[in-house]
Amino acid sequence: MTTTTYNEAVACVPRAGTLYDVLELILDRGMVIDIFVRVSLVGIEIIKIDARIVIASVDTYLRFAEICNRLDLNQDQSSRTVPDLFAGLPSSVAAGGAKKAARSVGGKVKDAIGMGDDEEDDDEDEREDEREDEREQAEEPRRRRTSATSASGARSGSRTRARRTREA
Amino acid sequence: MSTSRLYVYGIVHADRVLPPGTSGVGRPAALARLLPVGELAAVVSDVPEGLRARRRDLMAHQALLTEVGAEAPVLPMRFGMVAQRASVVEDAVGSAATAHLAALDRLDGRTEMNLKAMTAQSHVEALVRDDADVRRLMATARRQPSYEGNVRLGQAVAEALDRRASESVDEVLPELRALAEGFVRGPDVPGCVLNVSFLVPKAGVGRFRAAVEHLADAYSERLELRLAGPLPCYSFVPQEGTGSGPAGRPVGGRTAEHAPAGS
């Protein structure tokens, strides 16, 4: 039910879909009857902020700059500085070239605003109610497996891998 | 006292039957049932102890409305609506029955498709080719590599990407609006340059999705499109104001953000 497939161009979210794609509709649209009361939305603000925080940070700027600088080198094959600069980069990036690196940035952004924050939300619940969390894990193993790269990556292997690559 | 409170999911025609075991919010999930009010019925459940807006409860609300709306129209409530007791639901739904019936009529056979557009971040190369400003900053950053120069360069890239994305949105919208019967701008979502919902005939969902995919291809260098749906028609039910009774409100009346379908 929560499977979301991304391709290069369009992401189609089937049925109930990923929560963040429709969160503001469930919370801010739909019928309201004045005389009804509303359950507490405490915690929702945190979820909302987590969801889109990736855009426009200095971190993003620096990644763009990195891409640009590599693009420049790629176009100017004769530059004598190429070997020097590539020597300092992770081998996978150097091999893949700028285009691949650019795509991977897009991928990271998607992870962070989609799958990644799903997991963040789970973390919220875990902190509050560990007992229920066990059942939740048992129920939703697929989502957990697919969200390997997350903002809170400590649980997955991605951070460890990244460190190793940098050292290499 | 607290046991008589009701969580209200939506409003349907009185002749509807919920599939047995239809579950709602809470853990263990509360069983949903119908509360008949004249020609209408409210889809309700008990209010679980300590209910708040958890992921699974939001999903349960959404899933129930999706299921109920699959065969016949439903007026979805906003998440988290709780009535103190059954008589409050009966009064509220009954007093606006005419408007609700008309709204159900209008949504019959239709569904909501939500489209969000974000700035494409993966085609920096094309931007660098086109944007002299970025090329200039790039040359500077290369001549004199510095943290500040890199931040400036990256910021220029991000801003240029956003600008191009916003321009593309204006070109994307008319084609999709032509395929829809209704069109409402959604709440602003940080990181999105566009958030709109379309009211689409259920039979036209495939065509609509194909159109979005086509546009996503055509604009892939500038926009990342995300389509969600079919969804309960959250954006196409009467949006009640505060204070005034729902009965006095025209059925088609929506917020100022509403714009008529078509171009």
Tab-separated table of N, CA and C in Angstrom, chain B residues 5 13 19 40 47 53 82 92 101 113 120 138 148 170 180 201 215 226 229 241 253 263:
chain	number	residue	atom	x	y	z
B	5	ARG	N	-18.093	9.591	22.616
B	5	ARG	CA	-17.554	10.488	21.579
B	5	ARG	C	-17.364	9.715	20.279
B	13	HIS	N	-24.190	8.603	1.307
B	13	HIS	CA	-25.626	8.372	1.185
B	13	HIS	C	-26.068	7.309	2.198
B	19	PRO	N	-18.166	-2.339	4.032
B	19	PRO	CA	-17.679	-3.718	4.053
B	19	PRO	C	-17.435	-4.130	5.501
B	40	LEU	N	-28.840	10.739	4.564
B	40	LEU	CA	-27.381	10.674	4.653
B	40	LEU	C	-26.959	9.741	5.781
B	47	VAL	N	-13.811	6.851	19.522
B	47	VAL	CA	-12.561	7.598	19.596
B	47	VAL	C	-11.597	6.836	20.499
B	53	ALA	N	-2.481	12.825	16.053
B	53	ALA	CA	-2.178	12.673	14.635
B	53	ALA	C	-0.897	11.875	14.429
B	82	VAL	N	-13.898	15.189	15.815
B	82	VAL	CA	-14.528	14.394	16.864
B	82	VAL	C	-15.778	15.116	17.360
B	92	ALA	N	-25.649	18.236	13.165
B	92	ALA	CA	-24.783	18.935	12.215
B	92	ALA	C	-25.009	18.445	10.792
B	101	LEU	N	-26.109	16.603	0.172
B	101	LEU	CA	-26.610	15.759	-0.927
B	101	LEU	C	-26.146	16.311	-2.274
B	113	MET	N	-7.045	14.283	-7.902
B	113	MET	CA	-5.648	14.005	-8.233
B	113	MET	C	-4.834	15.218	-7.799
B	120	ALA	N	13.578	20.675	-10.402
B	120	ALA	CA	14.458	19.570	-10.756
B	120	ALA	C	15.886	19.948	-10.361
B	138	MET	N	31.188	30.404	-11.633
B	138	MET	CA	31.914	29.144	-11.701
B	138	MET	C	33.383	29.399	-12.014
B	148	GLU	N	33.289	30.550	0.490
B	148	GLU	CA	32.295	31.566	0.185
B	148	GLU	C	31.923	31.581	-1.297
B	170	ASP	N	3.709	27.499	-15.290
B	170	ASP	CA	2.659	28.201	-16.029
B	170	ASP	C	2.356	27.523	-17.365
B	180	ALA	N	-9.586	18.271	-16.553
B	180	ALA	CA	-10.220	18.170	-15.241
B	180	ALA	C	-11.499	18.991	-15.178
B	201	PRO	N	-12.835	12.962	-13.577
B	201	PRO	CA	-13.758	11.820	-13.662
B	201	PRO	C	-12.958	10.540	-13.485
B	215	LEU	N	4.056	15.392	-19.640
B	215	LEU	CA	4.597	16.700	-19.243
B	215	LEU	C	5.864	16.540	-18.410
B	226	ARG	N	5.204	15.244	-9.129
B	226	ARG	CA	4.734	14.119	-8.313
B	226	ARG	C	3.225	14.127	-8.297
B	229	GLY	N	-2.797	10.115	-6.285
B	229	GLY	CA	-4.209	9.883	-6.522
B	229	GLY	C	-4.436	8.540	-7.173
B	241	GLY	N	-16.537	27.922	6.473
B	241	GLY	CA	-15.892	29.020	7.179
B	241	GLY	C	-16.144	28.842	8.655
B	253	GLY	N	-19.400	26.794	-3.315
B	253	GLY	CA	-18.574	27.822	-2.708
B	253	GLY	C	-17.297	27.239	-2.147
B	263	SER	N	-9.476	26.450	-19.275
B	263	SER	CA	-8.552	27.565	-19.394
B	263	SER	C	-9.193	28.759	-20.045
